[in-house]
Tab-separated table of C-alpha atoms and ligand atoms in Angstrom:
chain	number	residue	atom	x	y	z
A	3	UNK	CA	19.168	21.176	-7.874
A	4	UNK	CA	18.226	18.967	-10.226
A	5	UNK	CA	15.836	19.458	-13.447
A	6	UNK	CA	14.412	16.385	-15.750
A	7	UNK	CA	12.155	16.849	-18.752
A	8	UNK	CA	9.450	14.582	-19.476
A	9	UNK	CA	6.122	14.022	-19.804
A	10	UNK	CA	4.143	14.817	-16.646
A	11	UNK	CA	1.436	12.940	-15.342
A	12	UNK	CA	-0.220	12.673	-12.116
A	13	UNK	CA	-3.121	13.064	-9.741
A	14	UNK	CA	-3.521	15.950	-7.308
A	15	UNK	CA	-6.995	15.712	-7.140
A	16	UNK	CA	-9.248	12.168	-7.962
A	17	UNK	CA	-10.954	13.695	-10.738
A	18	UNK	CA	-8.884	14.413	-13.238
A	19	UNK	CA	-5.399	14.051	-14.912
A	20	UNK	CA	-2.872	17.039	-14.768
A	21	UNK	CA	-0.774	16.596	-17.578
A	22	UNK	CA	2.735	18.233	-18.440
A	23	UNK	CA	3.710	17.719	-22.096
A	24	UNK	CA	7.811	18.023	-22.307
A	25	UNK	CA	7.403	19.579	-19.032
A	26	UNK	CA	10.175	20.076	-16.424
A	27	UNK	CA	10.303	18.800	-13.052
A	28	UNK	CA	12.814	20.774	-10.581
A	29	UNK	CA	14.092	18.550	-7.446
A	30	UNK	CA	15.859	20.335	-4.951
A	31	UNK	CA	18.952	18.635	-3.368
A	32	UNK	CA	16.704	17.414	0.104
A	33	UNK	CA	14.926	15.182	-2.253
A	34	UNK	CA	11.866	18.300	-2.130
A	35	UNK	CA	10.211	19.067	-5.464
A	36	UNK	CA	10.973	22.723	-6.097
A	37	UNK	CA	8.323	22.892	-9.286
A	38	UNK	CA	7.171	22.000	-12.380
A	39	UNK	CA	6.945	24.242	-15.354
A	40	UNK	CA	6.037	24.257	-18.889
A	41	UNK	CA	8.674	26.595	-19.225
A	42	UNK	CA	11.908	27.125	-17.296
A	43	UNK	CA	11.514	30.186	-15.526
A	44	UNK	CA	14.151	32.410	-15.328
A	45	UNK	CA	16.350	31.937	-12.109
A	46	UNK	CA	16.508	28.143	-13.490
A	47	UNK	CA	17.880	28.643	-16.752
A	48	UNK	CA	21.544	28.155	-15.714
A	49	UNK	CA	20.850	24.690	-14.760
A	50	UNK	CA	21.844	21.731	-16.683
A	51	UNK	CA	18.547	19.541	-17.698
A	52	UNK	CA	18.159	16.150	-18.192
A	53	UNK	CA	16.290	15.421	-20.947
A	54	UNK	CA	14.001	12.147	-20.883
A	55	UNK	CA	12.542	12.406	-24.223
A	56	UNK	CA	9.275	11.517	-25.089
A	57	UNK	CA	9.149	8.919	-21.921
A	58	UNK	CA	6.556	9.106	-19.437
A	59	UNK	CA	7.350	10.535	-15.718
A	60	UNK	CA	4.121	9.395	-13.107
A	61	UNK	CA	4.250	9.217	-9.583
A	62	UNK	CA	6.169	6.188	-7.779
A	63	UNK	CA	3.231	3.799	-6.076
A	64	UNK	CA	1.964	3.301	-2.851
A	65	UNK	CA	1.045	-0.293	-1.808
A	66	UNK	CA	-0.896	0.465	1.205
A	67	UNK	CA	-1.926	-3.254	2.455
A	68	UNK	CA	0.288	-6.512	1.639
A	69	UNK	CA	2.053	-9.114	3.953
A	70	UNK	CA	5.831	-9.745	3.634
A	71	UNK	CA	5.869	-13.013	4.780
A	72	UNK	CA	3.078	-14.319	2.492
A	73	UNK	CA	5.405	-13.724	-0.227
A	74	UNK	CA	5.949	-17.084	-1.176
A	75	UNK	CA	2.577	-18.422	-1.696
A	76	UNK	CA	2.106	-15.341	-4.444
A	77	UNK	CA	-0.301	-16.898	-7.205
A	78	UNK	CA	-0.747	-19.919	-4.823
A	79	UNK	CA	-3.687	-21.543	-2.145
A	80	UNK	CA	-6.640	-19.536	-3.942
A	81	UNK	CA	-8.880	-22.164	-3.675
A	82	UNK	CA	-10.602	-20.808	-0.304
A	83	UNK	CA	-12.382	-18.752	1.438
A	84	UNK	CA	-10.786	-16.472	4.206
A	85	UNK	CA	-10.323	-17.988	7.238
A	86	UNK	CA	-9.615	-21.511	5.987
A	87	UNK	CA	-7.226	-19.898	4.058
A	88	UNK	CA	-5.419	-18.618	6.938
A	89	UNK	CA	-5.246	-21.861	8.678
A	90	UNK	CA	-4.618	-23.811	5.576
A	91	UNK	CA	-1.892	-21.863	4.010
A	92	UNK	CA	-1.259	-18.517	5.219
A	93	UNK	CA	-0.529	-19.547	9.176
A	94	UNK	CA	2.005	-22.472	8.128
A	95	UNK	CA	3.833	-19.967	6.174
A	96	UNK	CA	3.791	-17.302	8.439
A	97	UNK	CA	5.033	-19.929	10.937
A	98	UNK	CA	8.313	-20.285	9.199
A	99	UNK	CA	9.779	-16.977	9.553
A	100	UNK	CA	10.480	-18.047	13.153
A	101	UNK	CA	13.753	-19.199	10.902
A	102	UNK	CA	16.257	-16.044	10.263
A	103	UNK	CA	17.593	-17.131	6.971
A	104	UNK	CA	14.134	-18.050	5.657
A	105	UNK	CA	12.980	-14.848	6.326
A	106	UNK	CA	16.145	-13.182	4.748
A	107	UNK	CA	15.887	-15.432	1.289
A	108	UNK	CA	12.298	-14.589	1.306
A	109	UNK	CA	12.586	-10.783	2.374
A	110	UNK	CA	15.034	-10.057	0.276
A	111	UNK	CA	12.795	-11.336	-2.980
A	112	UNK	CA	10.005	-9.492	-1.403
A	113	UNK	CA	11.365	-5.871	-1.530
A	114	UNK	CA	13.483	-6.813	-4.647
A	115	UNK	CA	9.915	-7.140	-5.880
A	116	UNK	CA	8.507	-3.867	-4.722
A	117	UNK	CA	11.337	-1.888	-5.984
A	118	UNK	CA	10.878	-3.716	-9.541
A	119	UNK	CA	6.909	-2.908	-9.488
A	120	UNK	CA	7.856	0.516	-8.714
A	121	UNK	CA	6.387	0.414	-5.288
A	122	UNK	CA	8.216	3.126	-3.565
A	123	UNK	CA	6.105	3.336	-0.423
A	124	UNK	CA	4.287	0.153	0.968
A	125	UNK	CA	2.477	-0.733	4.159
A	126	UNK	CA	3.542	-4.237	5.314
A	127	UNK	CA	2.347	-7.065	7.624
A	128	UNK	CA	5.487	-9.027	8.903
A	129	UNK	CA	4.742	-11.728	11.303
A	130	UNK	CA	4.613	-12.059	14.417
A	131	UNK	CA	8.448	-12.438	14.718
A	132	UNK	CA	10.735	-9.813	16.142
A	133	UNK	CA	14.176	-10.499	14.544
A	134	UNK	CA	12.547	-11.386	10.962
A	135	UNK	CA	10.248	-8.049	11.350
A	136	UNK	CA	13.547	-5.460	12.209
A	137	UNK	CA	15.832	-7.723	9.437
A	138	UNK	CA	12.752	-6.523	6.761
A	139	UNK	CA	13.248	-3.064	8.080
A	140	UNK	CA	16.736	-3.553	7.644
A	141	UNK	CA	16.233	-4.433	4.232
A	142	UNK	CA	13.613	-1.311	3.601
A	143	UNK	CA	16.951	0.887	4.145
A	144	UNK	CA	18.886	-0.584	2.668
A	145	UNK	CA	17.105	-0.353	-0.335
A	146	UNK	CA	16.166	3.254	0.085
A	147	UNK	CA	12.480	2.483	-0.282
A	148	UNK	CA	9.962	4.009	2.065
A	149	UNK	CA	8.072	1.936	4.453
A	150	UNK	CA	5.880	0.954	7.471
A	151	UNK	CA	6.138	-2.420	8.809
A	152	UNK	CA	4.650	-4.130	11.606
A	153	UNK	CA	5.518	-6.713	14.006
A	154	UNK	CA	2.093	-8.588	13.684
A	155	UNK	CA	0.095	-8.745	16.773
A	156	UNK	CA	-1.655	-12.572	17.446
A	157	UNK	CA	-2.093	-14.354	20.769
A	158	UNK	CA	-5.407	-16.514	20.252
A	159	UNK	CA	-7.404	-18.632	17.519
A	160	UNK	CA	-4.012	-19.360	15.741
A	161	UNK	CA	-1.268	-21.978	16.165
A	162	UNK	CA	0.711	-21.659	19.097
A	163	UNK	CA	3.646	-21.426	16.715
A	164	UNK	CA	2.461	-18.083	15.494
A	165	UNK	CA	1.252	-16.713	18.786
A	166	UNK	CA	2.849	-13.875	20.448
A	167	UNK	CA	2.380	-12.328	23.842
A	168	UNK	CA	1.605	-8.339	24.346
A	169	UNK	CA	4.794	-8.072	26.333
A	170	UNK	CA	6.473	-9.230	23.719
A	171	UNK	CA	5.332	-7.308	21.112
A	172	UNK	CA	5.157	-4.215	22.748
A	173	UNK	CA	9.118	-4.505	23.488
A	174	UNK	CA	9.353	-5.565	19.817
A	175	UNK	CA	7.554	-1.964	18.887
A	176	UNK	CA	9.284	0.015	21.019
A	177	UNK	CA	13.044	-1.510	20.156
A	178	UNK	CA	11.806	-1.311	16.691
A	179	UNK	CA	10.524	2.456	16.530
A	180	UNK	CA	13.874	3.298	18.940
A	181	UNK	CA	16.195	1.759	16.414
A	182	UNK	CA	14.149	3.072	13.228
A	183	UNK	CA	13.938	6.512	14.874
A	184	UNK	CA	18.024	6.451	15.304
A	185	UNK	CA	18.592	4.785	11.261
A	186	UNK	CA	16.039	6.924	9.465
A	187	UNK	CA	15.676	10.129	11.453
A	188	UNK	CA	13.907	11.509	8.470
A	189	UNK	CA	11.032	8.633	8.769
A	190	UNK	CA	11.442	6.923	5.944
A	191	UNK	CA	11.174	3.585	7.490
A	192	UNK	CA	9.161	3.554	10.201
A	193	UNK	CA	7.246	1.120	12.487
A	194	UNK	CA	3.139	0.534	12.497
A	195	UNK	CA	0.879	-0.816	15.180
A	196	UNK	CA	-0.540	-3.786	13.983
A	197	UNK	CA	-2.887	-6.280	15.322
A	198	UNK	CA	-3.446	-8.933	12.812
A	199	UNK	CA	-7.479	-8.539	13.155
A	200	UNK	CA	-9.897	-8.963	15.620
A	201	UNK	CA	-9.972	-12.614	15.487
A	202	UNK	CA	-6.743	-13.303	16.470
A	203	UNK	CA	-6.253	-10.861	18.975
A	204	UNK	CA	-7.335	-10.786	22.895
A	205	UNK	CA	-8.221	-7.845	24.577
A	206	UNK	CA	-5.018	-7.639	26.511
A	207	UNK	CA	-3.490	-7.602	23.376
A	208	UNK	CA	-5.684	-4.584	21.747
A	209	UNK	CA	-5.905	-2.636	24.623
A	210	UNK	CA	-1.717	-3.063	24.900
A	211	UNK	CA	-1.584	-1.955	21.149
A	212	UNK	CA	-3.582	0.743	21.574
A	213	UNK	CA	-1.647	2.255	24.477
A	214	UNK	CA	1.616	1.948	22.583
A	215	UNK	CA	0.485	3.478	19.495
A	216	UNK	CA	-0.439	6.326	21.765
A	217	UNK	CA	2.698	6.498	23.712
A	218	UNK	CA	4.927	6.326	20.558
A	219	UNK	CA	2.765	8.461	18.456
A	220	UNK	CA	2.513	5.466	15.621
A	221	UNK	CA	0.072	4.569	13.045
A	222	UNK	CA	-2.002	1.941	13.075
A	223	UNK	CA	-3.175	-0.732	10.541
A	224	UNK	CA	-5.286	-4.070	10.367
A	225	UNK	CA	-8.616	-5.986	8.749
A	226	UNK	CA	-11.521	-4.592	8.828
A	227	UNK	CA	-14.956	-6.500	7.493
A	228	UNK	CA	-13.857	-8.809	4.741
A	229	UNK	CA	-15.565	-11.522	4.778
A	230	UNK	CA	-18.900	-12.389	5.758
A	231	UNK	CA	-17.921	-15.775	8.487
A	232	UNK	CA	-15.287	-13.372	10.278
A	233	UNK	CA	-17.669	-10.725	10.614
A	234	UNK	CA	-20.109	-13.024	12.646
A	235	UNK	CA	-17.168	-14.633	14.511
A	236	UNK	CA	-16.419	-10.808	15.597
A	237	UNK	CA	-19.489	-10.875	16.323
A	238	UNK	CA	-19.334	-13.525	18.940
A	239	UNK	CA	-15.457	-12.955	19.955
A	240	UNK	CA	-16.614	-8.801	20.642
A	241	UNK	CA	-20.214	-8.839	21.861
A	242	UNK	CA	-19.693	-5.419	23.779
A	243	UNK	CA	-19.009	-4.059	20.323
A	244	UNK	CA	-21.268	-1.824	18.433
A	245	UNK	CA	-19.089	-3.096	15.549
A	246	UNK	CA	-16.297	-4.465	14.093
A	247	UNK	CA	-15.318	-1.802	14.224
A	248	UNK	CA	-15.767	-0.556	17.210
A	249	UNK	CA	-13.784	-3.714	18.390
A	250	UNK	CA	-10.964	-2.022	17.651
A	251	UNK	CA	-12.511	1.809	18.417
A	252	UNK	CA	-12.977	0.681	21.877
A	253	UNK	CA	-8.668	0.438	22.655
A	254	UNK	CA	-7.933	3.131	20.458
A	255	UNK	CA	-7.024	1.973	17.368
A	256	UNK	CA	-9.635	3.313	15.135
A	257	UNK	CA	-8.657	6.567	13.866
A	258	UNK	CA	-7.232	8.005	17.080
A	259	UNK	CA	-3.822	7.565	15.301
A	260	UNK	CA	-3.740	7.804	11.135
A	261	UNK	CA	-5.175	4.453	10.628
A	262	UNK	CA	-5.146	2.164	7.991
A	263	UNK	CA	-8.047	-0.750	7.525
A	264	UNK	CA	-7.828	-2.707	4.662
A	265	UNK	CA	-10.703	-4.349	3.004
A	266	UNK	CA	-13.740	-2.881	4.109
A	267	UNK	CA	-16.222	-5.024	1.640
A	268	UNK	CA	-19.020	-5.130	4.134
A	269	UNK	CA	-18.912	-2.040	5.887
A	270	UNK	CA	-22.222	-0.110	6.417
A	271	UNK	CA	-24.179	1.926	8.865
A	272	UNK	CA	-22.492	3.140	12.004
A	273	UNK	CA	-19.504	1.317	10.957
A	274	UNK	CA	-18.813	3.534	8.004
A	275	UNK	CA	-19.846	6.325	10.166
A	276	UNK	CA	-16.988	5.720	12.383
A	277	UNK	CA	-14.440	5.740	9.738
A	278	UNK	CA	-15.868	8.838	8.286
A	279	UNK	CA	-16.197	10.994	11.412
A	280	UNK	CA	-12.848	9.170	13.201
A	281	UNK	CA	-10.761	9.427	9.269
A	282	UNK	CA	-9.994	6.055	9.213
A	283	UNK	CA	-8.378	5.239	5.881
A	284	UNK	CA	-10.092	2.563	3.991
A	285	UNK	CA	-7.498	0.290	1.791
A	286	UNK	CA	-8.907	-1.251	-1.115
A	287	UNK	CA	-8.059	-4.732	-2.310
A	288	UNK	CA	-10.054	-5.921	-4.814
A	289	UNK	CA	-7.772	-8.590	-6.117
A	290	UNK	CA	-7.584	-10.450	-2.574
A	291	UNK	CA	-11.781	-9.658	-2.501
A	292	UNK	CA	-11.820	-11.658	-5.777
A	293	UNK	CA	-9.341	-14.562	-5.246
A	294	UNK	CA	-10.565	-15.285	-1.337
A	295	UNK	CA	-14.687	-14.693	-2.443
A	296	UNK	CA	-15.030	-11.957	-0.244
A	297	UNK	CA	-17.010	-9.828	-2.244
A	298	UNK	CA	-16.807	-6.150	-3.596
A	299	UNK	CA	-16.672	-3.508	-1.806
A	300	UNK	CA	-18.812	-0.045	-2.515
A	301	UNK	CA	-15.695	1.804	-3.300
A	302	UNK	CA	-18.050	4.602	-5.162
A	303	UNK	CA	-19.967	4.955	-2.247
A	304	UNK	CA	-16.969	5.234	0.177
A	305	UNK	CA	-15.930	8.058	-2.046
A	306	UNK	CA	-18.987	9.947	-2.818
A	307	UNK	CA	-19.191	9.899	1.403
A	308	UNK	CA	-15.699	11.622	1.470
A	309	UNK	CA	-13.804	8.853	2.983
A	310	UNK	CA	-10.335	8.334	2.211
A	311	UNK	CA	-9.577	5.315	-0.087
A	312	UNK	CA	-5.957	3.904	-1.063
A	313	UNK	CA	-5.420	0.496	-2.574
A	314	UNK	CA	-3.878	-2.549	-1.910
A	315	UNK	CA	-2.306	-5.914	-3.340
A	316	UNK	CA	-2.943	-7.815	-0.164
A	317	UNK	CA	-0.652	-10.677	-1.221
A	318	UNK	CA	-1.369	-13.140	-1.034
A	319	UNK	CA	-4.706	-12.612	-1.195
A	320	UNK	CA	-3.920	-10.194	-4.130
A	321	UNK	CA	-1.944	-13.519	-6.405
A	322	UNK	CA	0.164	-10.026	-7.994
A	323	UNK	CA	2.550	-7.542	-6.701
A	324	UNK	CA	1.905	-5.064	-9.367
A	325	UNK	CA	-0.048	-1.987	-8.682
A	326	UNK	CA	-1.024	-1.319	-12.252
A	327	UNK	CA	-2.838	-5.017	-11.651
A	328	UNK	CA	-4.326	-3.360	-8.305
A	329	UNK	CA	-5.790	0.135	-10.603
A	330	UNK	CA	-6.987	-2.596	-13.224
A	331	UNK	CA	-8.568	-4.591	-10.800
A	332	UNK	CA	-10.024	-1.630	-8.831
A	333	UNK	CA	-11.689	-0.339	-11.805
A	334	UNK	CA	-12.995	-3.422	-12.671
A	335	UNK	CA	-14.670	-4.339	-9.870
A	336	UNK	CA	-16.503	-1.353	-9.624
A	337	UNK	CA	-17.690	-2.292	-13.103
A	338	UNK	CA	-19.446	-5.503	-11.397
A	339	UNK	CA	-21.124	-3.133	-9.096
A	340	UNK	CA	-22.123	-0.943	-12.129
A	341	UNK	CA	-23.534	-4.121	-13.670
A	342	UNK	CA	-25.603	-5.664	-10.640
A	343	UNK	CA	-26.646	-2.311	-9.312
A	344	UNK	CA	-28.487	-2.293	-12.876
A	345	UNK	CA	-26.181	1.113	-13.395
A	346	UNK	CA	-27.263	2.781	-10.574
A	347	UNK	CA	-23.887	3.279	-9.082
A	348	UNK	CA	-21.301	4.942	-11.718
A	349	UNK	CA	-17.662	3.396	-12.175
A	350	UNK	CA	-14.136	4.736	-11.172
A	351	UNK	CA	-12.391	6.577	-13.471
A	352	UNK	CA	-8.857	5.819	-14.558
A	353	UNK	CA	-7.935	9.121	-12.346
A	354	UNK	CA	-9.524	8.032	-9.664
A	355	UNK	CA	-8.174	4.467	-9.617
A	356	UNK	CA	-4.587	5.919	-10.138
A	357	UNK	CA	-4.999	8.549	-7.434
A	358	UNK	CA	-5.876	5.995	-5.159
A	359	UNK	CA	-2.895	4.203	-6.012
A	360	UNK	CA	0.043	7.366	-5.577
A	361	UNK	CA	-1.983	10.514	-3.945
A	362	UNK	CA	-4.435	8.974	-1.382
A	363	UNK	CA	-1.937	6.594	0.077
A	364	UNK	CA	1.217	8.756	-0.585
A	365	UNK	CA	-0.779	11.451	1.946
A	366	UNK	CA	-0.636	8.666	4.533
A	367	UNK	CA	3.017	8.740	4.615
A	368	UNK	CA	3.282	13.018	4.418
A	369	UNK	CA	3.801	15.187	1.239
A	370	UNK	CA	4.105	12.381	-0.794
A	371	UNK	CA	2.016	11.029	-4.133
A	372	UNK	CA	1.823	13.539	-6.623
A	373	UNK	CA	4.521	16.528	-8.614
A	374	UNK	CA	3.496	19.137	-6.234
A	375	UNK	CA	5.614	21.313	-5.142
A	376	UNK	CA	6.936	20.788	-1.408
A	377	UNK	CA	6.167	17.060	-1.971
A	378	UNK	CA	8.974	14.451	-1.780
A	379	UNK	CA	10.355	13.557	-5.136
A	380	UNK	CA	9.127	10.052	-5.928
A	381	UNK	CA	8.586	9.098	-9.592
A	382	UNK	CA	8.672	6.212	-12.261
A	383	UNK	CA	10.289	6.946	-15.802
A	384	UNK	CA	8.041	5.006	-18.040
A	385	UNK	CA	9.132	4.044	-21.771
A	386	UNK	CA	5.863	3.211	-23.362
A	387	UNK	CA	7.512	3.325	-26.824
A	388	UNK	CA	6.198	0.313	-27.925
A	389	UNK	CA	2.398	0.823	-27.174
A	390	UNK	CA	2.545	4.464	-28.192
A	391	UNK	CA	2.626	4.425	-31.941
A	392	UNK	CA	-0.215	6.506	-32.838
A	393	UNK	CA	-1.437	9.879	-31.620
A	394	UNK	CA	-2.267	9.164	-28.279
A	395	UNK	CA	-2.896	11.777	-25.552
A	396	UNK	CA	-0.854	11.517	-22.578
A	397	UNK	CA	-3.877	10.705	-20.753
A	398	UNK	CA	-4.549	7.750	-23.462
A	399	UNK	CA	-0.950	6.222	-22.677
A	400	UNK	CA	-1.831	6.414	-19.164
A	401	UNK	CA	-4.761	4.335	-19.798
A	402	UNK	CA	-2.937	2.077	-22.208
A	403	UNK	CA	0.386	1.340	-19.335
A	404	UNK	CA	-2.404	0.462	-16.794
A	405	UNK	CA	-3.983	-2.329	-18.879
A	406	UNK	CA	-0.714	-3.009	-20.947
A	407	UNK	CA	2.333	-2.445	-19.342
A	408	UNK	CA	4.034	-3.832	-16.836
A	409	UNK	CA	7.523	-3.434	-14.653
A	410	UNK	CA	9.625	-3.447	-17.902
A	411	UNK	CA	8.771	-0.397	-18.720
A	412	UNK	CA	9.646	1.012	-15.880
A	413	UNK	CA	13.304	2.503	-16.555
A	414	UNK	CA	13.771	4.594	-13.707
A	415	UNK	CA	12.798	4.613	-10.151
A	416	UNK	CA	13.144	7.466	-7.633
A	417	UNK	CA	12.587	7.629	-4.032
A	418	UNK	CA	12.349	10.706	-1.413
A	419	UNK	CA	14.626	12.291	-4.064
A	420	UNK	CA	17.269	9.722	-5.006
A	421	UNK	CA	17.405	7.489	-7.797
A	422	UNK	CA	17.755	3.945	-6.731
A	423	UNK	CA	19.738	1.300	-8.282
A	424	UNK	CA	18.402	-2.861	-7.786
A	425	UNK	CA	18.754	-3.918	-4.118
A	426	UNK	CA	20.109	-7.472	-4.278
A	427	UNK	CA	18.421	-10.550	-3.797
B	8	GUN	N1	-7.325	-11.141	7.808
B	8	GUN	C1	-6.464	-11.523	8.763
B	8	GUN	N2	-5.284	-11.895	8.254
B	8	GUN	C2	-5.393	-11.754	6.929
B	8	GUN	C3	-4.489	-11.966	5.840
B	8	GUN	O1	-3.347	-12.388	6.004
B	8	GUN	N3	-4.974	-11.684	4.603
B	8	GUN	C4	-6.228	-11.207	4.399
B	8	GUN	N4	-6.628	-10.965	3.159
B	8	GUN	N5	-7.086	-11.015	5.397
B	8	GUN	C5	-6.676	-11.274	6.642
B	9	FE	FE1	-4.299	-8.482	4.372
């Protein structure tokens, strides 16, 4: 057992803050929060307490959408739209992790990075490359970070460099989820079905996806709607389809697994219906929206509708790593829509953004996200010393660390229970 004091704060539900002033937080040796009190009950009183003073304790984040491999062109190649994007920057990059110690200096920075923003769970696109995809994984345990990452699926409308075939990457799935099933039997790395989008992917390909994810029981993730050119080119590529999204409904990878599709900025109509009714997860990126010109997406709609929202970087769409730059962002952009829908629409709240950031994508991954009890123990300590020298509510610092802080003042970091030190890099 173990029992830190601090100030609470985190997000069961969207709506509002629950806040713990000097609280305590119980952790149970598994990792398993045991509770969190005002006051220590009795039974816990023989327990030594460590005390974190008048520092913040929040939820660890959840970076539900953001490519590995992409890692290097962070803050780079945002002078175009999507898909000339990918052929102009993203593909040549992706290309190179065909080369084992590329990937490794590269990886390496990559989850030294998520560790420093505090990202304690992510949901990542590798490439299309089997030995760089299980050394990331390696890397994910190493570090004792949680994680899904996918072996990305492509075998048309990209170089021939960055193709792979569905044989190939349905071995590279199943050797994956074998080994990762055998390292982590507890699941916290695992493996995720992932066709790149719709584009890039044949039908052999989807339909081979979609029978694995079945088989192995995995989740699923990819692009859904971003941009308006890809949507017509879906158009043409998937003319059986209702959809884009019923491109990928059609093989099974829309919902019939916990699915993940990021973006969403033009979804409408039966499309949205299929994500409500099939509980498809919509990831939200509105720094990649902004930086490729893909629009915004009608994240207060989504919600009012009861779908499930989590958010994204998407780097290197997203130019930043940070998710307090993804809550920022998020909040922003549904300002814009605030603005041009002449205030029709109302704006996130700062507990809505944040839940979408820990809680809504922490779910994805089990009991995970916020200080309940039964959940896995995953927290920041946050020293806000230096922003907090007035009377500010807890709810006020909050605010202040989204817009002000960054990864320095994050002094602690604890995953599935464990504190964890700096992975090299
Ligand atoms: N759609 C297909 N691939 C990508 C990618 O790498 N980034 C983004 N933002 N959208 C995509
Ligand atoms: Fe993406």
């Amino acid at each position: 057992m173990k029992i830190y004091r601090a100030n609470l704060i985190d997000t069961p539900t969207k709506d509002a803050f629950r806040v713990l002033y000097h609280g305590y937080i119980v952790v149970e040796d598994t990792g398993v929060i045991y509770g969190t009190y005002a006051t220590l009950p009795e039974e816990l009183q023989g327990f030594a307490v460590e005390d974190l003073g008048d520092k913040m304790m929040i939820p660890a984040f959840c970076d539900m959408h953001v490519h590995a491999p992409q890692y290097r062109n962070m803050g780079l190649a945002l002078d175009l739209e999507l898909l000339p994007w990918l052929n102009t920057y993203t593909f040549p990059e992706e290309s190179k992790y065909k080369d084992l110690q590329y990937a490794e200096r590269m990886y390496r920075r990559f989850v030294h990075e998520l560790w420093m923003q505090g990202t304690m769970h992510s949901v990542v696109f590798s490439t299309i490359h089997y030995p760089a995809t299980h050394l990331l994984a390696d890397l994910f345990i190493e570090s004792g970070m949680s994680s899904m990452v996918g072996q990305t699926g492509m075998d048309r409308n990209c170089p021939q460099t960055l193709s792979n075939t569905t044989d190939e990457l349905v071995e590279g799935i199943r050797n994956l989820d074998a080994y990762l099933k055998e390292q982590c039997p507890d699941g916290r790395v695992r493996t995720i079905v992932t066709p790149r989008f719709v584009p890039t992917c044949s039908d052999e390909m989807m339909s081979g996806l979609g029978q694995i994810a079945q088989e192995l029981n995995l989740s699923v993730q990819s692009h859904l709607s971003e941009n308006r050119n890809e949507i017509a080119w879906v158009k043409d590529l998937a003319p059986q389809a209702k959809h884009y999204g019923d491109a990928y409904n059609r093989y099974g990878l829309f919902g019939q697994q916990p699915t993940l599709m990021a973006h969403c900025v033009h979804t409408d109509g039966e499309e949205l219906e299929m994500i409500k009714k099939n509980g498809v997860v919509i990831v939200h990126c509105p720094m990649s929206n902004m930086n490729l010109g893909s629009g915004m997406a009608p994240i207060r709609r989504f919600l009012n509708e009861g779908i499930h929202v989590a958010l994204g970087t998407d780097v290197s769409g997203g130019h930043n790593m940070s998710m307090l730059r993804a809550i920022q962002y998020a909040i922003q952009v549904s300002k814009f829509h605030y603005g041009m829908s002449g205030g029709k629409t109302s704006f996130l709240s700062q507990s809505e953004a944040f839940y979408m950031a820990t809680t809504a994508g922490g779910q994805f991954f089990g009991k995970v996200g916020c200080f309940d009890k039964g959940n896995s123990f995953d927290a920041l300590v946050i020293d806000d010393n230096y922003l907090n020298y007035d009377n500010y509510t807890l709810e006020q610092r909050l605010e202040r660390y989204f817009y002000l802080g960054d990864d320095r003042d994050i002094k602690r970091r604890f995953c599935n229970g464990k504190e964890l030190c700096e992975p090299a890099f």
